mmCIF file of C-alpha atoms in Angstrom:
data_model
loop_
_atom_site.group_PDB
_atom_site.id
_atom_site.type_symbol
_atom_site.label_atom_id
_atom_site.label_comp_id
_atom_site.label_asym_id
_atom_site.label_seq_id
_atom_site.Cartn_x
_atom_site.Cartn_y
_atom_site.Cartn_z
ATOM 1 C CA UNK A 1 146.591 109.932 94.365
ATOM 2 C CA UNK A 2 144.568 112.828 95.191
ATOM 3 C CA UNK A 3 144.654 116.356 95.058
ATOM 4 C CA UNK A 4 145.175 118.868 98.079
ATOM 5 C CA UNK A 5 142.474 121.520 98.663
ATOM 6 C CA UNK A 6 143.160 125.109 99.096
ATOM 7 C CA UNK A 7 143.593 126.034 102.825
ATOM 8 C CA UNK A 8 142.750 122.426 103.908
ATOM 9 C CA UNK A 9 144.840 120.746 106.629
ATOM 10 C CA UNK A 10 143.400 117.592 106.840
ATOM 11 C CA UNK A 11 141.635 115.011 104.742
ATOM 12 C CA UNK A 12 138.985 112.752 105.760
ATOM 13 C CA UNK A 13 139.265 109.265 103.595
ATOM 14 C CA UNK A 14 137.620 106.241 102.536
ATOM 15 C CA UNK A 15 137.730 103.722 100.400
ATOM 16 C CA UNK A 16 135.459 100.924 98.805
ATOM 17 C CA UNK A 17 136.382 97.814 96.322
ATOM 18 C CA UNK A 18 135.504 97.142 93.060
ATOM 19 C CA UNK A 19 136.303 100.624 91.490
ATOM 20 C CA UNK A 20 132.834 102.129 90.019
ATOM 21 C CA UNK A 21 132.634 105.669 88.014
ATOM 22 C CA UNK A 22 129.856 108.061 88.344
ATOM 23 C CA UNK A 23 129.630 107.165 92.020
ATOM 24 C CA UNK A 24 128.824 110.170 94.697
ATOM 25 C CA UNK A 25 131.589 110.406 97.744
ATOM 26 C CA UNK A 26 128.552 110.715 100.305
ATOM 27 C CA UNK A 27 126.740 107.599 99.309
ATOM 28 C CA UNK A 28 127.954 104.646 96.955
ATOM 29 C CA UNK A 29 126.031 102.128 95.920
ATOM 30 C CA UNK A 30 127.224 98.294 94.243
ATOM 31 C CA UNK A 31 125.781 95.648 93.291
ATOM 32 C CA UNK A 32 126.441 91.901 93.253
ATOM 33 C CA UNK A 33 125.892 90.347 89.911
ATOM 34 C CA UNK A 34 123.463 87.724 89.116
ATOM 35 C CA UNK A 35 126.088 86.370 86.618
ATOM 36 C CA UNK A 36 128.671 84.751 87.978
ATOM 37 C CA UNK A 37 131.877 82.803 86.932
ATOM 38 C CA UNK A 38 133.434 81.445 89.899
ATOM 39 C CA UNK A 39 136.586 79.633 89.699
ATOM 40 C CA UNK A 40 136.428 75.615 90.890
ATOM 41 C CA UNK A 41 137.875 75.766 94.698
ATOM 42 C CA UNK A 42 136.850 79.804 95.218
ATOM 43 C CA UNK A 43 133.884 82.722 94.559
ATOM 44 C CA UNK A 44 134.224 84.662 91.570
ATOM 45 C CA UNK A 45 136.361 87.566 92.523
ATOM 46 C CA UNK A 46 134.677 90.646 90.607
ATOM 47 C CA UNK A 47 131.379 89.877 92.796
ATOM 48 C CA UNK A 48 133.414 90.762 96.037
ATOM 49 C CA UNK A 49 132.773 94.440 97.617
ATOM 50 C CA UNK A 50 134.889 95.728 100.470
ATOM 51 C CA UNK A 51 134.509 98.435 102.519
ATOM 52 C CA UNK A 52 136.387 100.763 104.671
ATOM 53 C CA UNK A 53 134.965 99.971 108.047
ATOM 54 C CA UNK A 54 135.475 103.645 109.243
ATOM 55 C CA UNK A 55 136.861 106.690 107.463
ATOM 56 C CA UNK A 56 140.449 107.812 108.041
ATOM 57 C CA UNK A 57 141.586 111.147 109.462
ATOM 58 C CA UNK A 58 144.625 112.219 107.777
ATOM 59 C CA UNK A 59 146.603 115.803 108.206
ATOM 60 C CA UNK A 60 148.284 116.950 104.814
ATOM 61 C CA UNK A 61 148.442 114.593 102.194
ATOM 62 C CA UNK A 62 150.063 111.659 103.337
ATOM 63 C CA UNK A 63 151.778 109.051 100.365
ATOM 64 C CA UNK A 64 150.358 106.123 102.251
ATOM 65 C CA UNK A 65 147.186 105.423 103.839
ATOM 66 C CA UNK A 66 146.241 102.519 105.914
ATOM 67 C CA UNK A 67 142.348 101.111 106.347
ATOM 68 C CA UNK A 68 140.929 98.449 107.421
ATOM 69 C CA UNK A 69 138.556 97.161 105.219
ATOM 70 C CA UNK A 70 135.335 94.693 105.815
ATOM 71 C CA UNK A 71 133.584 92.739 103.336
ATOM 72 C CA UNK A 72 129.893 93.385 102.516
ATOM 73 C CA UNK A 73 128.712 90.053 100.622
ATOM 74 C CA UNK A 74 128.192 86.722 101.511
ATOM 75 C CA UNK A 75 129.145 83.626 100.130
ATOM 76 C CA UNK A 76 127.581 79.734 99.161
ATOM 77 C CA UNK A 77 129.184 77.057 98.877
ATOM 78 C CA UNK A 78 126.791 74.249 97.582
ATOM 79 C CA UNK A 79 128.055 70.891 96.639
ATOM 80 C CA UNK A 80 125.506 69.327 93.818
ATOM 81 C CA UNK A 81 125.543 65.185 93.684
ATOM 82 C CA UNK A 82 123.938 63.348 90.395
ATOM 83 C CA UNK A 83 125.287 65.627 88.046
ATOM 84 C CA UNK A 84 126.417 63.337 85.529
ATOM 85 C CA UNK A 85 130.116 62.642 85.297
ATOM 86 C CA UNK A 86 131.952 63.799 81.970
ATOM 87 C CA UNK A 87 128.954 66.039 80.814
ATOM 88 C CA UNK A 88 129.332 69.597 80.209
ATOM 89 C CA UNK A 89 127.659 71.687 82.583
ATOM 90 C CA UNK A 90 126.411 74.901 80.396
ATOM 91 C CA UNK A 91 125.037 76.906 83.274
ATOM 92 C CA UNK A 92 123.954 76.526 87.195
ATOM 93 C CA UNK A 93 120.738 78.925 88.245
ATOM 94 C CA UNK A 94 119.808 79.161 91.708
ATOM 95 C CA UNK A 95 116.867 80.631 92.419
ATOM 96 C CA UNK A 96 114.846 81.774 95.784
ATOM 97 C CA UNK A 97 111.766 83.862 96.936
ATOM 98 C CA UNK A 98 114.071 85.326 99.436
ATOM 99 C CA UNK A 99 116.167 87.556 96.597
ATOM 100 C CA UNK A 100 119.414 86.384 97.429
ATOM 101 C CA UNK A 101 120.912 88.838 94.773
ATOM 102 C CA UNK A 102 120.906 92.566 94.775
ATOM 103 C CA UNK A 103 122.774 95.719 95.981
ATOM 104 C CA UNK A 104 124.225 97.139 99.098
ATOM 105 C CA UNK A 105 124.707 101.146 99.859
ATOM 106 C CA UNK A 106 126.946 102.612 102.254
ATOM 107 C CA UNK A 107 128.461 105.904 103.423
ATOM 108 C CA UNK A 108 132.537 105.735 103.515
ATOM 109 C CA UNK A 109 132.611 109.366 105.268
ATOM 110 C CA UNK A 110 131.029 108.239 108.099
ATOM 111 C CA UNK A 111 131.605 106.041 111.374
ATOM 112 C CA UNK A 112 129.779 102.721 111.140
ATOM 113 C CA UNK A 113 130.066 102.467 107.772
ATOM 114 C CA UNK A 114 128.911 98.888 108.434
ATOM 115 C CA UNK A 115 126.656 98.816 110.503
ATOM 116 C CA UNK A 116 124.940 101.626 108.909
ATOM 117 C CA UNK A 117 124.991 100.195 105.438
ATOM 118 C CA UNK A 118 121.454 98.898 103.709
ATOM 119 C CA UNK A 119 121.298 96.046 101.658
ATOM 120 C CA UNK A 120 118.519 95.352 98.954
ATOM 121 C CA UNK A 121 117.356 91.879 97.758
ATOM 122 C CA UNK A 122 116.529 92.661 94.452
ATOM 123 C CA UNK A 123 116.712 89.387 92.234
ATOM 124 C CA UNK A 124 115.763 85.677 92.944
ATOM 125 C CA UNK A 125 117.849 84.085 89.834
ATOM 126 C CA UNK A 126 122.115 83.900 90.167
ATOM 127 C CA UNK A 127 123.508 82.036 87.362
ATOM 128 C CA UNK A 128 126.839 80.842 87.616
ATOM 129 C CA UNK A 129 128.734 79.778 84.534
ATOM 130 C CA UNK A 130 132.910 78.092 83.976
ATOM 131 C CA UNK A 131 134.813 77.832 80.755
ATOM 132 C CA UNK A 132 135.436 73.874 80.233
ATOM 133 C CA UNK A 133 132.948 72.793 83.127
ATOM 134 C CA UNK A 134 132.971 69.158 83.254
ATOM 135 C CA UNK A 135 130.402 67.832 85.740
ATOM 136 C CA UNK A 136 132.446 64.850 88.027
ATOM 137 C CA UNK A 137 129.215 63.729 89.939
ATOM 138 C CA UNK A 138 130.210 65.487 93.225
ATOM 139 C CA UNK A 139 130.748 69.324 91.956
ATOM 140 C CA UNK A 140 131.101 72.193 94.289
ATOM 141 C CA UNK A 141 129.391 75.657 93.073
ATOM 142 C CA UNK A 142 130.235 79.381 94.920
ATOM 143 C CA UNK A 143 128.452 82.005 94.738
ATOM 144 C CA UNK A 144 128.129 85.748 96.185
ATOM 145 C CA UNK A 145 124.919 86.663 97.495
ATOM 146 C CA UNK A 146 123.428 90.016 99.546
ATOM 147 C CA UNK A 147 123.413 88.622 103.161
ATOM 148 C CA UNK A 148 119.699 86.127 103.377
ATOM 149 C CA UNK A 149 118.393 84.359 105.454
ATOM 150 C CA UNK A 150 116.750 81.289 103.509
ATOM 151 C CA UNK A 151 115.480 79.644 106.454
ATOM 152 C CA UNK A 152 111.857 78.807 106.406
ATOM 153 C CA UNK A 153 111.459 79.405 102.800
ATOM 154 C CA UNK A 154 112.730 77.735 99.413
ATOM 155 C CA UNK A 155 115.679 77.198 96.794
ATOM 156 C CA UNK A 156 115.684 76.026 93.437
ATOM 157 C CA UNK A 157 118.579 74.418 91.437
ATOM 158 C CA UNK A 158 118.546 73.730 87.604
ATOM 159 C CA UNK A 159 121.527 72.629 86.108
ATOM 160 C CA UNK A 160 121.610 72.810 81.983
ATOM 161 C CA UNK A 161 124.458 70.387 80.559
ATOM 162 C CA UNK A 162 125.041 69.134 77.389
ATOM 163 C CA UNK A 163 123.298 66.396 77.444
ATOM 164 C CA UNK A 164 119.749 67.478 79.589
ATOM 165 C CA UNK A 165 118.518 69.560 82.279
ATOM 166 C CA UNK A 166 118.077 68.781 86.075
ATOM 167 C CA UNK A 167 116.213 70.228 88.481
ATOM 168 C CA UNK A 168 115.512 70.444 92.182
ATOM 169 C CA UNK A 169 113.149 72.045 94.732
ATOM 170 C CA UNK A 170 113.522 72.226 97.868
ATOM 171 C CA UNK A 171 111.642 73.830 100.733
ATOM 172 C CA UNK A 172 113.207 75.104 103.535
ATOM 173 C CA UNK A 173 109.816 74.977 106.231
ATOM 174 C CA UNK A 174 111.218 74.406 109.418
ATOM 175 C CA UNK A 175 115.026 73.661 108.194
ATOM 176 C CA UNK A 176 117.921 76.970 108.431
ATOM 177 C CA UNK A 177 120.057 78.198 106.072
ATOM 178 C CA UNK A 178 121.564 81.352 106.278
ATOM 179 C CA UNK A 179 123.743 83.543 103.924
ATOM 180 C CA UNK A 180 125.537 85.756 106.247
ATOM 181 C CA UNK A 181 127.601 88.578 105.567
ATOM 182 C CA UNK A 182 131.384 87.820 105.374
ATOM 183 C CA UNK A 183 130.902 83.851 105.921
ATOM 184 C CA UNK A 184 130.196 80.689 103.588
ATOM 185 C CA UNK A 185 126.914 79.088 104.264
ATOM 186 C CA UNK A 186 127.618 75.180 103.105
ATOM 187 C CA UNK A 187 124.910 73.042 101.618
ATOM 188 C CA UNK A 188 124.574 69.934 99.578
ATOM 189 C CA UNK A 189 121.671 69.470 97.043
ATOM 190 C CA UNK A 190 121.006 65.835 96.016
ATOM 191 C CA UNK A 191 118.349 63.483 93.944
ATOM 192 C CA UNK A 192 118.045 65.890 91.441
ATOM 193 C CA UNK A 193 115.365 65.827 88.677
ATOM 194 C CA UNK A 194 116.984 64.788 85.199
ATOM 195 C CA UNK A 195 115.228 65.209 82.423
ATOM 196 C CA UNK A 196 117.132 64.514 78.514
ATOM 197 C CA UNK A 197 117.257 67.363 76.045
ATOM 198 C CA UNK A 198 115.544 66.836 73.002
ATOM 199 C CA UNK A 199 117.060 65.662 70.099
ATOM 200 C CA UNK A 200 117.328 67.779 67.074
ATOM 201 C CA UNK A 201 116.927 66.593 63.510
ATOM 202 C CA UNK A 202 117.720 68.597 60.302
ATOM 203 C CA UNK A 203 115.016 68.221 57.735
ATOM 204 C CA UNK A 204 116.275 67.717 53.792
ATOM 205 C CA UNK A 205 114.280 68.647 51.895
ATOM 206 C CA UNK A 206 116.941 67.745 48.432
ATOM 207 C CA UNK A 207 119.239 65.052 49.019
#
């Protein structure tokens, strides 16, 4: 719904996804959280941001209104092996010099909304977290990232369970990997560092 200005004949519309307040018409800007709860076969759905590609032309007010909308993040899909089967995975971070998570501002009034949009690498850190996570040994992980290209540079993946922490580096010097905007960049991470979480003891002091 929207209201009709006086002495206006025609309307010029756009229109962006997820909803945000306080936002100005001429330039909006969202950002893609670094905390994430995906679900296990798909990215977590609240991290998406869509776009009108280019602003609609309308006379009157019309009661429907057709666009075509693009997508402005990009998504991972990384497949972790070692993680021990039946533990509880607490948390996955992945972190990179190359800022994978950040913002992205664009103008829906205007043609080339896309191509005219600017995205910002803020963050190096995106952790992703699932109610009842049970690790299975070969787990698959998605996440929604600014568009980056990792190639050339590094990654790091800690997993926290219940039970102890791994953890693995890996440098990306001479190797590609590219999150692109609107595709799923697939990876597999492997020989991970485990190391066992200490174990706590409760001093008494009066038995």
């Amino acid at each position: 719904d929207f209201s009709a200005t006086y002495g206006a004949t025609s309307y010029t519309l756009g229109a962006f996804y997820p909803y945000t307040d306080n936002q100005e018409t001429s330039s909006i800007s969202l950002t893609i959280p670094q905390r994430q709860t995906p679900a296990a076969d798909s990215y977590d759905s609240k991290t998406d941001i869509l776009v009108s590609k280019e602003p609609v032309v309308v006379e009157g007010t019309p009661d429907k209104v057709k666009f075509t909308f693009a997508r402005m993040v990009a998504f991972a899909k990384m497949t972790l092996k070692g993680i021990g089967a039946g533990e509880t995975i607490e948390k996955v971070i992945f972190s990179s010099s190359a800022k994978p998570a950040g913002a992205v501002e664009f103008k829906v009034h205007e043609a080339a909304t896309v191509e005219n949009a600017k995205w910002y690498n803020n963050f190096e850190d995106i952790t992703i977290t699932r109610e009842n996570w049970v690790a299975t040994g070969e787990d698959v992980i998605w996440m929604t990232t600014v568009p980056t290209d990792l190639s050339g540079k590094d990654f790091t993946v800690t997993v926290v369970t219940d039970r102890c922490t791994y953890t693995k580096s890996v440098d990306l010097k001479g190797r590609t990997l590219n999150f692109e905007r609107a595709d799923v960049a697939l990876f597999t991470v492997k020989d991970l560092e485990r190391v066992e979480s200490a174990t706590e003891y409760k001093l008494l002091t009066d038995i």
